[in-house]
Short mmCIF file of C-alpha atoms in Angstrom, two decimals:
data_model
loop_
_atom_site.label_atom_id
_atom_site.label_comp_id
_atom_site.label_asym_id
_atom_site.label_seq_id
_atom_site.Cartn_x
_atom_site.Cartn_y
_atom_site.Cartn_z
CA MET A 941 54.82 85.92 129.38
CA SER A 942 56.61 82.62 129.59
CA PRO A 943 55.26 79.99 131.98
CA THR A 944 56.67 79.61 135.47
CA SER A 945 56.47 76.90 138.04
CA ILE A 946 56.62 77.08 141.82
CA SER A 947 58.89 74.70 143.70
CA GLY A 948 59.06 74.88 147.48
CA ASN A 949 59.68 78.46 148.59
CA SER A 950 61.25 79.61 145.35
CA VAL A 951 59.67 80.64 142.09
CA GLN A 952 61.90 78.86 139.59
CA GLN A 953 62.70 79.93 136.04
CA SER A 954 61.27 77.62 133.41
CA ASP A 955 63.23 79.26 130.60
CA SER A 956 65.55 82.17 129.94
CA HIS A 957 62.65 84.54 129.24
CA SER A 958 60.72 83.77 132.42
CA GLN A 959 59.66 86.73 134.56
CA TRP A 960 59.77 84.76 137.80
CA TRP A 961 60.67 87.85 139.79
CA ARG A 962 57.16 89.24 139.26
CA GLU A 963 55.81 86.38 141.36
CA ALA A 964 58.53 86.53 144.02
CA VAL A 965 58.65 88.04 147.51
CA ILE A 966 61.78 89.89 148.69
CA TYR A 967 63.09 89.88 152.28
CA GLN A 968 65.61 92.59 153.15
CA VAL A 969 68.42 91.77 155.55
CA TYR A 970 70.38 94.61 157.16
CA PRO A 971 73.60 92.68 158.03
CA ARG A 972 74.74 94.85 160.95
CA SER A 973 71.56 94.04 162.82
CA PHE A 974 70.62 90.49 161.86
CA LEU A 975 72.81 88.14 163.95
CA ASP A 976 76.28 88.51 165.45
CA THR A 977 78.31 85.27 165.59
CA ASN A 978 81.68 86.59 166.82
CA ASP A 979 80.45 88.72 169.73
CA ASP A 980 81.74 92.07 168.44
CA GLY A 981 78.25 93.55 168.63
CA VAL A 982 77.77 93.75 164.86
CA GLY A 983 75.89 91.27 162.71
CA ASP A 984 77.84 89.33 160.07
CA LEU A 985 77.54 87.03 157.07
CA PRO A 986 77.82 83.80 159.11
CA GLY A 987 74.92 85.15 161.15
CA ILE A 988 72.80 85.48 158.02
CA THR A 989 73.77 81.97 156.93
CA ALA A 990 72.77 80.62 160.33
CA LYS A 991 69.31 82.13 159.95
CA LEU A 992 68.62 81.31 156.30
CA ASP A 993 66.31 78.50 157.43
CA TYR A 994 64.31 81.13 159.32
CA ILE A 995 64.07 83.27 156.18
CA ALA A 996 63.08 80.29 154.04
CA GLN A 997 60.34 79.41 156.53
CA LEU A 998 58.75 82.80 155.85
CA GLY A 999 57.91 81.62 152.35
CA VAL A 1000 59.87 84.39 150.62
CA ASP A 1001 61.93 83.88 147.46
CA ILE A 1002 64.70 86.51 147.37
CA VAL A 1003 67.07 87.61 150.15
CA TRP A 1004 68.24 91.17 149.61
CA ILE A 1005 71.40 91.81 151.62
CA SER A 1006 72.38 95.42 152.31
CA PRO A 1007 76.08 96.33 151.75
CA PHE A 1008 78.74 94.15 153.34
CA PHE A 1009 81.69 95.35 151.23
CA THR A 1010 84.97 96.78 152.52
CA SER A 1011 84.13 100.16 154.02
CA PRO A 1012 85.19 102.64 156.71
CA MET A 1013 81.50 102.54 157.72
CA LYS A 1014 80.95 106.28 157.77
CA ASP A 1015 77.54 105.47 156.26
CA PHE A 1016 77.47 101.87 157.50
CA GLY A 1017 78.55 100.20 154.28
CA TYR A 1018 76.99 102.55 151.75
CA ASP A 1019 80.46 104.10 151.48
CA VAL A 1020 82.33 101.35 149.63
CA ALA A 1021 86.14 101.17 149.68
CA ASP A 1022 86.41 97.90 147.72
CA TYR A 1023 83.56 96.69 145.56
CA CYS A 1024 84.95 93.17 145.26
CA ASP A 1025 85.65 92.16 148.85
CA VAL A 1026 83.88 91.64 152.16
CA ASP A 1027 84.62 93.96 155.06
CA PRO A 1028 86.29 92.00 157.90
CA LEU A 1029 83.51 93.29 160.16
CA PHE A 1030 81.12 91.02 158.26
CA GLY A 1031 83.44 88.11 157.45
CA THR A 1032 85.21 86.94 154.30
CA LEU A 1033 84.50 86.08 150.69
CA SER A 1034 84.46 82.44 151.74
CA ASP A 1035 81.73 83.30 154.25
CA PHE A 1036 79.74 84.87 151.44
CA ASP A 1037 80.21 81.84 149.22
CA ARG A 1038 78.92 79.60 152.01
CA LEU A 1039 75.93 81.91 152.47
CA LEU A 1040 75.17 81.74 148.76
CA GLU A 1041 75.49 77.98 148.63
CA ARG A 1042 73.17 77.49 151.61
CA ALA A 1043 70.61 79.97 150.25
CA HIS A 1044 70.49 78.20 146.91
CA ALA A 1045 70.14 74.84 148.64
CA LEU A 1046 67.05 76.22 150.39
CA GLY A 1047 65.58 77.51 147.14
CA LEU A 1048 66.34 81.15 147.97
CA LYS A 1049 67.83 83.62 145.52
CA VAL A 1050 70.36 86.20 146.73
CA MET A 1051 70.28 89.84 145.71
CA ILE A 1052 73.02 92.20 146.90
CA ASP A 1053 73.22 95.98 147.06
CA GLN A 1054 75.29 97.91 144.58
CA VAL A 1055 76.21 101.48 145.48
CA LEU A 1056 77.53 102.72 142.17
CA SER A 1057 76.92 106.47 142.14
CA HIS A 1058 79.36 107.16 144.96
CA CYS A 1059 81.98 105.40 147.05
CA SER A 1060 84.18 106.02 150.08
CA ASP A 1061 86.86 108.69 150.01
CA GLN A 1062 89.16 105.85 151.11
CA HIS A 1063 88.57 103.89 147.91
CA PRO A 1064 91.89 103.57 146.01
CA TRP A 1065 90.25 105.13 142.96
CA PHE A 1066 89.50 108.35 144.85
CA VAL A 1067 92.79 108.34 146.73
CA GLU A 1068 94.52 108.41 143.35
CA SER A 1069 92.10 110.85 141.75
CA ARG A 1070 92.57 113.55 144.38
CA GLN A 1071 96.39 113.50 144.13
CA SER A 1072 96.58 115.61 140.97
CA ARG A 1073 94.67 116.79 137.92
CA ASP A 1074 96.64 114.62 135.49
CA ASN A 1075 96.79 111.12 137.00
CA PRO A 1076 95.06 108.14 135.31
CA LYS A 1077 91.99 108.48 137.52
CA ALA A 1078 91.92 112.26 137.68
CA GLU A 1079 88.58 112.40 135.86
CA TRP A 1080 86.94 109.40 137.55
CA TYR A 1081 85.17 111.76 139.97
CA VAL A 1082 83.24 115.00 139.56
CA TRP A 1083 85.77 117.77 140.07
CA ALA A 1084 85.09 121.47 139.43
CA ASP A 1085 86.84 124.78 139.91
CA PRO A 1086 85.48 127.30 142.41
CA GLN A 1087 83.64 130.39 141.35
CA ALA A 1088 85.63 133.63 141.29
CA ASP A 1089 84.76 134.32 144.93
CA GLY A 1090 85.84 130.84 146.03
CA SER A 1091 82.33 129.54 146.51
CA PRO A 1092 81.16 126.16 145.17
CA PRO A 1093 80.46 125.75 141.44
CA ASN A 1094 76.68 125.86 141.87
CA ASN A 1095 73.82 125.57 144.36
CA TRP A 1096 73.50 121.76 144.47
CA LEU A 1097 72.68 120.39 147.91
CA SER A 1098 73.58 117.15 149.67
CA VAL A 1099 70.81 114.82 150.80
CA PHE A 1100 72.56 114.68 154.18
CA GLY A 1101 72.71 118.46 154.60
CA GLY A 1102 74.65 121.45 153.27
CA SER A 1103 76.32 121.95 149.91
CA SER A 1104 77.04 118.89 147.81
CA TRP A 1105 80.49 120.31 147.04
CA GLN A 1106 83.56 119.75 149.23
CA TRP A 1107 86.82 121.67 148.80
CA ASP A 1108 90.00 119.64 148.31
CA ALA A 1109 93.23 121.54 148.97
CA ARG A 1110 95.43 119.16 146.98
CA ARG A 1111 93.69 119.72 143.66
CA ARG A 1112 92.37 123.14 144.61
CA GLN A 1113 89.00 122.07 143.32
CA TYR A 1114 85.66 121.02 144.68
CA TYR A 1115 84.39 117.46 144.38
CA LEU A 1116 80.76 116.44 144.25
CA HIS A 1117 79.12 114.38 147.02
CA ASN A 1118 75.37 113.90 147.02
CA PHE A 1119 75.48 112.35 150.48
CA LEU A 1120 78.30 112.56 153.08
CA THR A 1121 81.46 114.51 152.30
CA SER A 1122 83.25 111.17 152.67
CA GLN A 1123 81.16 109.76 149.77
CA PRO A 1124 82.50 111.36 146.57
CA ASP A 1125 80.42 110.91 143.43
CA LEU A 1126 81.92 108.99 140.53
CA ASN A 1127 81.94 110.57 137.09
CA PHE A 1128 79.79 108.25 134.99
CA HIS A 1129 80.48 110.35 131.90
CA HIS A 1130 83.89 108.66 131.89
CA PRO A 1131 83.60 105.31 130.05
CA ASP A 1132 86.24 103.69 132.27
CA VAL A 1133 84.05 104.32 135.33
CA GLN A 1134 81.12 102.57 133.71
CA GLN A 1135 83.29 99.63 132.71
CA ALA A 1136 84.82 99.37 136.18
CA HIS A 1137 81.37 99.00 137.67
CA LEU A 1138 80.25 96.47 135.07
CA ASP A 1139 83.40 94.48 135.89
CA ASN A 1140 82.59 94.70 139.60
CA MET A 1141 79.09 93.39 138.97
CA ARG A 1142 80.43 90.56 136.82
CA PHE A 1143 82.68 89.58 139.74
CA TRP A 1144 79.61 88.90 141.90
CA LEU A 1145 77.61 87.34 139.09
CA GLU A 1146 80.45 84.88 138.54
CA ARG A 1147 80.21 83.96 142.22
CA GLY A 1148 76.55 83.12 141.70
CA VAL A 1149 74.47 86.07 142.92
CA ASP A 1150 71.00 86.21 141.41
CA GLY A 1151 70.55 89.96 141.22
CA PHE A 1152 71.33 93.46 142.41
CA ARG A 1153 69.47 96.15 144.23
CA LEU A 1154 70.85 99.44 142.86
CA ASP A 1155 71.14 102.14 145.49
CA ALA A 1156 70.33 105.68 144.32
CA CYS A 1157 70.31 104.47 140.73
CA ASN A 1158 69.24 107.80 139.24
CA PHE A 1159 72.25 109.59 140.77
CA HIS A 1160 74.78 108.06 138.37
CA PHE A 1161 75.10 111.04 136.02
CA HIS A 1162 75.19 114.80 136.49
CA ASP A 1163 74.73 117.76 134.16
CA ARG A 1164 78.06 118.35 132.41
CA SER A 1165 77.51 122.11 132.44
CA LEU A 1166 76.94 122.10 136.22
CA ARG A 1167 73.88 124.31 135.95
CA SER A 1168 72.25 125.30 139.25
CA ASN A 1169 68.95 123.72 140.20
CA PRO A 1170 65.86 125.94 140.24
CA PRO A 1171 63.59 126.18 143.29
CA ALA A 1172 61.11 123.36 143.70
CA THR A 1173 57.59 124.07 142.50
CA LYS A 1174 56.39 121.51 145.05
CA ARG A 1175 58.51 120.54 148.01
CA ASP A 1176 59.76 116.94 147.95
CA THR A 1177 58.79 115.12 151.15
CA LYS A 1178 58.97 111.57 149.80
CA THR A 1179 62.75 111.20 149.65
CA VAL A 1180 63.77 113.55 152.49
CA GLN A 1181 62.30 114.94 155.70
CA ASP A 1182 60.36 118.19 155.42
CA ASN A 1183 63.01 119.95 157.54
CA ASN A 1184 65.73 119.18 155.00
CA PRO A 1185 66.45 122.02 152.51
CA TYR A 1186 67.27 119.39 149.85
CA GLY A 1187 63.53 119.17 149.20
CA MET A 1188 63.40 122.87 148.31
CA GLN A 1189 65.16 122.38 144.97
CA SER A 1190 63.98 120.84 141.70
CA HIS A 1191 66.73 118.31 141.10
CA ILE A 1192 66.85 118.51 137.33
CA TYR A 1193 70.62 118.90 136.93
CA ASP A 1194 72.31 116.99 139.75
CA LYS A 1195 70.65 113.61 139.02
CA THR A 1196 68.26 111.72 136.72
CA GLN A 1197 70.14 112.64 133.56
CA PRO A 1198 69.21 111.07 130.19
CA GLU A 1199 72.65 109.46 129.79
CA ASN A 1200 71.73 107.00 132.53
CA ILE A 1201 69.42 105.11 130.17
CA ALA A 1202 72.31 103.90 128.02
CA PHE A 1203 74.22 102.73 131.10
CA LEU A 1204 71.22 100.80 132.41
CA GLU A 1205 70.93 99.13 129.00
CA LYS A 1206 74.58 98.04 129.24
CA MET A 1207 73.92 96.68 132.69
CA ARG A 1208 70.85 94.77 131.51
CA SER A 1209 72.90 93.12 128.77
CA LEU A 1210 75.35 91.92 131.41
CA LEU A 1211 72.56 90.65 133.67
CA ASN A 1212 70.98 88.77 130.79
CA GLU A 1213 74.18 86.76 130.38
CA TYR A 1214 73.59 85.28 133.83
CA GLY A 1215 69.80 85.31 134.05
CA ALA A 1216 70.09 87.80 136.90
CA ILE A 1217 67.77 90.68 137.83
CA ALA A 1218 68.13 94.30 138.92
CA ILE A 1219 65.85 96.44 141.03
CA GLY A 1220 66.61 100.15 141.15
CA GLU A 1221 65.96 102.53 144.02
CA VAL A 1222 64.43 105.67 142.54
CA GLY A 1223 64.19 108.90 144.50
CA ALA A 1224 63.28 111.81 142.25
CA ASP A 1225 61.03 114.85 142.00
CA ASP A 1226 58.90 112.85 139.56
CA SER A 1227 59.68 109.38 140.83
CA LEU A 1228 56.86 107.70 138.94
CA GLY A 1229 58.05 109.19 135.65
CA VAL A 1230 61.59 107.96 136.27
CA MET A 1231 60.33 104.53 137.31
CA ALA A 1232 58.36 104.35 134.07
CA GLU A 1233 61.40 105.29 132.03
CA TYR A 1234 63.72 102.88 133.82
CA THR A 1235 61.45 99.81 133.71
CA ALA A 1236 59.70 100.23 130.35
CA ASP A 1237 60.61 97.56 127.81
CA ASP A 1238 62.95 94.66 128.61
CA ASN A 1239 66.28 96.42 128.25
CA LYS A 1240 66.78 98.32 131.50
CA LEU A 1241 65.72 97.53 135.07
CA HIS A 1242 63.48 94.58 135.86
CA MET A 1243 61.82 96.48 138.72
CA ALA A 1244 61.81 99.88 140.36
CA TYR A 1245 61.98 100.25 144.14
CA SER A 1246 59.67 103.05 145.17
CA PHE A 1247 59.79 105.51 148.06
CA ASN A 1248 56.12 106.29 147.53
CA LEU A 1249 54.85 104.00 150.31
CA LEU A 1250 57.76 104.80 152.62
CA THR A 1251 56.42 108.22 153.56
CA PRO A 1252 54.59 109.37 156.70
CA ASP A 1253 51.46 109.82 154.57
CA VAL A 1254 48.90 107.11 155.16
CA SER A 1255 45.34 106.96 153.95
CA ALA A 1256 43.44 104.71 151.61
CA ALA A 1257 43.29 107.57 149.13
CA TYR A 1258 47.04 108.10 149.27
CA ILE A 1259 47.90 104.44 148.67
CA ARG A 1260 45.32 104.23 145.88
CA THR A 1261 46.75 107.32 144.20
CA GLN A 1262 50.31 106.00 144.26
CA VAL A 1263 49.36 102.65 142.75
CA GLU A 1264 46.95 104.08 140.17
CA GLU A 1265 49.44 106.69 139.02
CA PHE A 1266 52.13 104.05 138.69
CA GLU A 1267 49.82 101.81 136.65
CA ALA A 1268 48.81 104.72 134.42
CA ARG A 1269 52.34 105.84 133.70
CA VAL A 1270 54.45 102.70 133.86
CA LYS A 1271 53.11 100.76 130.91
CA GLY A 1272 54.56 97.27 131.03
CA GLY A 1273 56.97 98.19 133.82
CA TRP A 1274 57.07 96.62 137.26
CA VAL A 1275 57.40 97.90 140.81
CA SER A 1276 58.41 96.51 144.17
CA TRP A 1277 56.13 97.96 146.83
CA SER A 1278 57.78 98.22 150.23
CA VAL A 1279 56.33 99.78 153.37
CA GLY A 1280 59.55 99.53 155.37
CA ASN A 1281 63.32 99.51 155.00
CA HIS A 1282 66.54 100.55 156.73
CA ASP A 1283 66.01 104.25 155.97
CA VAL A 1284 62.52 105.00 157.31
CA VAL A 1285 60.55 104.81 160.55
CA ARG A 1286 59.11 101.31 160.98
CA VAL A 1287 55.65 100.97 159.47
CA MET A 1288 54.10 99.89 162.79
CA SER A 1289 54.90 103.32 164.19
CA ARG A 1290 54.89 105.40 160.99
CA TRP A 1291 51.48 104.27 159.75
CA GLY A 1292 50.03 102.35 162.67
CA GLY A 1293 50.75 104.96 165.33
CA ASP A 1294 50.06 104.42 169.01
CA ALA A 1295 47.02 102.28 168.24
CA ALA A 1296 48.94 99.74 166.17
CA THR A 1297 48.70 96.12 167.27
CA PRO A 1298 50.03 92.89 165.76
CA GLN A 1299 46.72 92.85 163.86
CA PHE A 1300 47.92 95.98 162.04
CA ALA A 1301 51.13 94.22 161.00
CA LYS A 1302 49.13 91.27 159.69
CA MET A 1303 46.84 93.57 157.72
CA MET A 1304 49.83 95.37 156.18
CA MET A 1305 51.41 92.07 155.09
CA ALA A 1306 48.11 91.00 153.54
CA LEU A 1307 47.94 94.35 151.74
CA GLN A 1308 51.46 93.94 150.38
CA ALA A 1309 50.54 90.43 149.26
CA ALA A 1310 47.53 91.78 147.37
CA LEU A 1311 48.96 94.86 145.63
CA LYS A 1312 50.19 94.50 142.06
CA GLY A 1313 53.98 94.29 142.23
CA THR A 1314 56.73 92.39 144.00
CA PRO A 1315 56.38 92.71 147.80
CA CYS A 1316 59.50 93.61 149.77
CA LEU A 1317 59.50 92.85 153.50
CA TYR A 1318 62.02 94.49 155.85
CA GLN A 1319 63.55 92.36 158.59
CA GLY A 1320 61.59 92.65 161.81
CA ASP A 1321 58.35 93.76 160.18
CA GLU A 1322 57.26 90.12 160.33
CA LEU A 1323 57.57 90.49 164.12
CA ALA A 1324 55.50 93.71 164.16
CA LEU A 1325 58.46 95.63 165.59
CA THR A 1326 57.85 99.28 166.40
CA GLU A 1327 60.32 102.12 165.89
CA ALA A 1328 62.93 102.11 168.65
CA ASP A 1329 63.44 105.27 170.68
CA ILE A 1330 67.20 105.85 170.59
CA ALA A 1331 68.79 108.18 173.13
CA TYR A 1332 71.00 110.90 171.68
CA GLU A 1333 74.13 109.40 173.23
CA ASP A 1334 73.41 106.09 171.44
CA ILE A 1335 72.80 107.54 167.98
CA GLN A 1336 75.17 106.22 165.31
CA ASP A 1337 73.59 107.61 162.14
CA PRO A 1338 75.39 110.76 160.85
CA TYR A 1339 72.15 111.82 159.18
CA GLY A 1340 70.41 111.89 162.55
CA ILE A 1341 73.29 113.66 164.27
CA THR A 1342 73.10 116.44 161.66
CA PHE A 1343 69.35 117.01 161.91
CA TRP A 1344 68.78 116.24 165.63
CA PRO A 1345 66.39 116.74 167.37
CA GLU A 1346 63.78 117.35 164.65
CA PHE A 1347 64.97 114.23 162.83
CA LYS A 1348 66.57 111.48 164.90
CA GLY A 1349 68.04 109.61 161.96
CA ARG A 1350 67.57 106.04 160.84
CA ASP A 1351 68.81 104.13 163.87
CA GLY A 1352 65.31 103.54 165.22
CA CYS A 1353 64.53 101.08 162.42
CA ARG A 1354 68.01 99.52 162.43
CA THR A 1355 68.16 98.08 165.92
CA PRO A 1356 69.16 94.38 166.11
CA MET A 1357 66.74 91.54 165.45
CA PRO A 1358 65.42 89.99 168.69
CA TRP A 1359 65.78 86.22 168.45
CA ARG A 1360 65.25 85.02 172.01
CA THR A 1361 63.50 86.27 175.12
CA ASP A 1362 65.80 84.38 177.50
CA GLN A 1363 69.16 85.82 176.41
CA PRO A 1364 70.83 89.23 176.77
CA HIS A 1365 70.20 91.61 173.87
CA GLY A 1366 67.52 89.29 172.55
CA GLY A 1367 70.10 86.69 171.52
CA PHE A 1368 71.54 89.00 168.86
CA THR A 1369 75.01 89.09 170.42
CA SER A 1370 76.94 88.14 173.55
CA GLY A 1371 78.86 91.40 173.27
CA LYS A 1372 77.67 94.99 173.38
CA PRO A 1373 75.34 95.57 170.41
CA TRP A 1374 76.16 98.44 168.10
CA LEU A 1375 72.67 99.75 168.83
CA PRO A 1376 70.68 98.87 171.96
CA VAL A 1377 67.94 96.24 171.68
CA PRO A 1378 64.74 97.68 173.18
CA ALA A 1379 63.07 95.68 175.93
CA GLU A 1380 59.76 95.85 174.05
CA HIS A 1381 61.43 94.14 171.09
CA ILE A 1382 62.90 91.36 173.22
CA ALA A 1383 59.42 90.67 174.60
CA VAL A 1384 58.22 89.79 171.07
CA ALA A 1385 61.33 87.91 169.96
CA VAL A 1386 61.22 85.09 167.44
CA SER A 1387 61.36 82.42 170.18
CA GLN A 1388 58.19 83.80 171.74
CA GLN A 1389 56.25 84.33 168.51
CA GLU A 1390 57.08 80.88 167.18
CA GLN A 1391 55.07 79.42 170.08
CA ASP A 1392 52.05 81.64 169.44
CA PRO A 1393 49.69 80.55 166.63
CA ASP A 1394 48.21 84.07 166.56
CA SER A 1395 51.52 85.97 166.36
CA ALA A 1396 52.58 88.26 163.52
CA LEU A 1397 55.43 85.86 162.72
CA THR A 1398 53.11 82.88 162.42
CA TYR A 1399 50.93 84.95 160.13
CA ALA A 1400 53.90 86.01 157.99
CA ARG A 1401 54.88 82.38 157.49
CA HIS A 1402 51.37 81.72 156.24
CA ILE A 1403 50.43 84.73 154.10
CA TRP A 1404 53.30 84.57 151.63
CA ARG A 1405 52.60 80.90 150.86
CA TRP A 1406 48.90 81.70 150.61
CA ARG A 1407 49.67 84.36 148.00
CA LYS A 1408 51.41 81.76 145.82
CA GLN A 1409 48.15 79.80 145.62
CA HIS A 1410 46.46 82.71 143.79
CA ARG A 1411 48.06 83.75 140.54
CA GLN A 1412 45.66 86.69 140.33
CA LEU A 1413 47.48 88.27 143.30
CA MET A 1414 50.85 87.81 141.63
CA LEU A 1415 50.12 88.64 137.99
CA GLY A 1416 46.60 90.05 137.72
CA GLU A 1417 45.60 93.59 136.80
CA ILE A 1418 44.45 95.86 139.62
CA HIS A 1419 41.32 98.02 139.77
CA PHE A 1420 40.25 100.21 142.71
CA PHE A 1421 36.75 100.94 144.02
CA ASP A 1422 35.44 103.95 145.90
CA ALA A 1423 35.21 103.27 149.62
CA PRO A 1424 35.02 105.45 152.74
CA GLU A 1425 38.24 106.24 154.56
CA PRO A 1426 40.10 104.40 155.95
CA VAL A 1427 39.08 101.49 153.67
CA LEU A 1428 41.16 100.50 150.65
CA ALA A 1429 39.18 98.34 148.20
CA PHE A 1430 40.27 96.83 144.90
CA CYS A 1431 40.18 93.72 142.76
CA ARG A 1432 42.79 91.64 140.93
CA GLN A 1433 41.89 90.15 137.56
CA LEU A 1434 43.74 87.57 135.47
CA ASP A 1435 42.46 85.98 132.27
CA GLY A 1436 41.03 82.56 132.88
CA GLU A 1437 40.82 83.03 136.66
CA PRO A 1438 38.03 84.25 138.96
CA THR A 1439 38.28 87.87 140.07
CA ILE A 1440 39.63 88.38 143.59
CA PHE A 1441 38.22 91.31 145.58
CA ALA A 1442 40.09 92.70 148.59
CA ALA A 1443 39.34 95.30 151.24
CA PHE A 1444 41.56 96.60 154.04
CA ASN A 1445 40.61 98.72 157.03
CA LEU A 1446 43.63 100.92 157.72
CA GLY A 1447 42.02 102.35 160.84
CA ASP A 1448 41.69 101.30 164.48
CA GLN A 1449 37.87 101.46 164.49
CA ALA A 1450 35.40 99.02 162.92
CA VAL A 1451 33.94 100.08 159.57
CA ASN A 1452 30.85 98.98 157.62
CA PHE A 1453 30.31 100.02 154.02
CA VAL A 1454 28.15 99.08 151.08
CA TRP A 1455 30.11 97.58 148.19
CA PRO A 1456 27.62 96.67 145.43
CA GLU A 1457 30.24 95.11 143.18
CA VAL A 1458 30.86 92.22 145.58
CA ALA A 1459 27.24 91.14 145.91
CA GLY A 1460 27.18 87.38 145.53
CA ALA A 1461 30.94 87.02 145.94
CA MET A 1462 32.21 83.98 147.79
CA LEU A 1463 34.48 84.34 150.79
CA LEU A 1464 38.06 83.54 149.86
CA THR A 1465 39.50 81.56 152.75
CA GLY A 1466 42.96 80.96 154.10
CA TYR A 1467 44.27 84.46 154.74
CA ASN A 1468 43.13 84.22 158.38
CA LEU A 1469 41.96 87.79 158.99
CA PRO A 1470 38.48 88.89 160.12
CA GLY A 1471 36.04 90.53 157.75
CA THR A 1472 32.43 89.68 156.88
CA LEU A 1473 30.20 90.25 153.85
CA ASN A 1474 26.44 90.40 154.41
CA SER A 1475 24.77 90.79 151.02
CA LYS A 1476 26.40 94.03 149.79
CA THR A 1477 27.61 95.29 153.17
CA LEU A 1478 31.18 94.61 154.19
CA GLU A 1479 31.97 94.63 157.89
CA LEU A 1480 35.62 95.17 158.79
CA PRO A 1481 36.89 95.28 162.37
CA ALA A 1482 39.85 97.47 163.32
CA PHE A 1483 42.74 96.65 160.96
CA GLY A 1484 40.47 94.05 159.36
CA THR A 1485 40.76 92.46 155.93
CA TRP A 1486 38.38 90.69 153.58
CA PHE A 1487 39.05 88.71 150.39
CA GLY A 1488 36.29 87.42 148.16
CA THR A 1489 36.05 85.87 144.72
CA ARG A 1490 33.56 85.69 141.90
#
């Protein structure tokens, strides 16, 4: 691997072959909920720009911005109506350019979402496609005739509920939608569709973006023969809730098709022209296998974004299994481990439960800093925010409306960032916020935590810089040790550097255990979490952490 150098907050490229992104930390911004500057209750691009100093102070390197493109907002921006413009709700292209300029001045790289597999039914491409069967864009989407009895072409299901086929009276055909009916799937078998998306990506690369996060990147292609999926041999609970019938099928025909490899290779060639990166969201029956395929070698994705630590499952054994299986199968590939994002219950509530304290949030950030891979932090997790309890009348998420009350949707993790304790709605907006800001969030707003040397925010600003001081934690190999639940224990090893040992107590009770391998290890300082080694016995308080070196 080519050498890299660290300058300020940002890991800088030293040459065109540098793999700087392996040493980086990603911070995800959900624009609707970050900061509203025009008092319409929805966050915007100028709001992100205004808080880039805050992001830079965290010590992260990459700002991932969720979709801000022109959209009717049926799925809050993941239904794109114009891939090359900013929705007025969020601002203008000039606002984006100013954001990019300021980010780069602070040493931050900017990564934007790309939702390529599907778009809005209001996109001009689809508006034209649905008019007839013989127009120039007639085959840009996945159209199919009904079966003899009028039923859909096969048994494929939508992630958001029901059949993934929607009848269109104009063409007298069904069109495919893997998500909402208002999100038709593009036909990637058509070369013009692939080129249109490569052109769209070039548009943003020319503006100066540093990379893309690819939403649902294994959904690009479908089986040309439209064969029905068989029943699942093991129900999928990683990508969907267990009450969603989508998990009852083996999705071998409606996504993750082999043709996607060639498209990812085309995309990588484009990215290489600009020195940009791509991270792909992978949700599949065999997600680790797909991640291995998509990140192996240097001609596809730079990183895979995994759902495997975004599940309700939490135990030391579970986390160990996910990481070990990835390492065993993804030879030479790379992963971004995230424990929170805009689609799942916040980690404080999902994994921490009722007993979670700010100490739990600190421990989770230290764990992310220590795992092999590129950490991805979701906005608000640095504040130890819990999942918000949203009343039914306030729910905005169509996913939650469909599956209520067993699944309340994704709004609970999308509530606005609380900036100040002394302003309405936590200083997020002077208008009515698109989602309510919980009182318990306002109580732990940025303004309060900045004054507290023991706060989760203060810790976040420290731990990511601390990680950069230890190349073993960024680039070293990982090896796990047997430990009693709920302790996760492993080491990171890099040629020419001392071995770093790490242990994390995922539970809310103190734990002591004998760890012979760390006998004689020296305490590694600076991570500011309690944990004590006495000879071979490690003592970890609730949500405690220990790092040692030898």
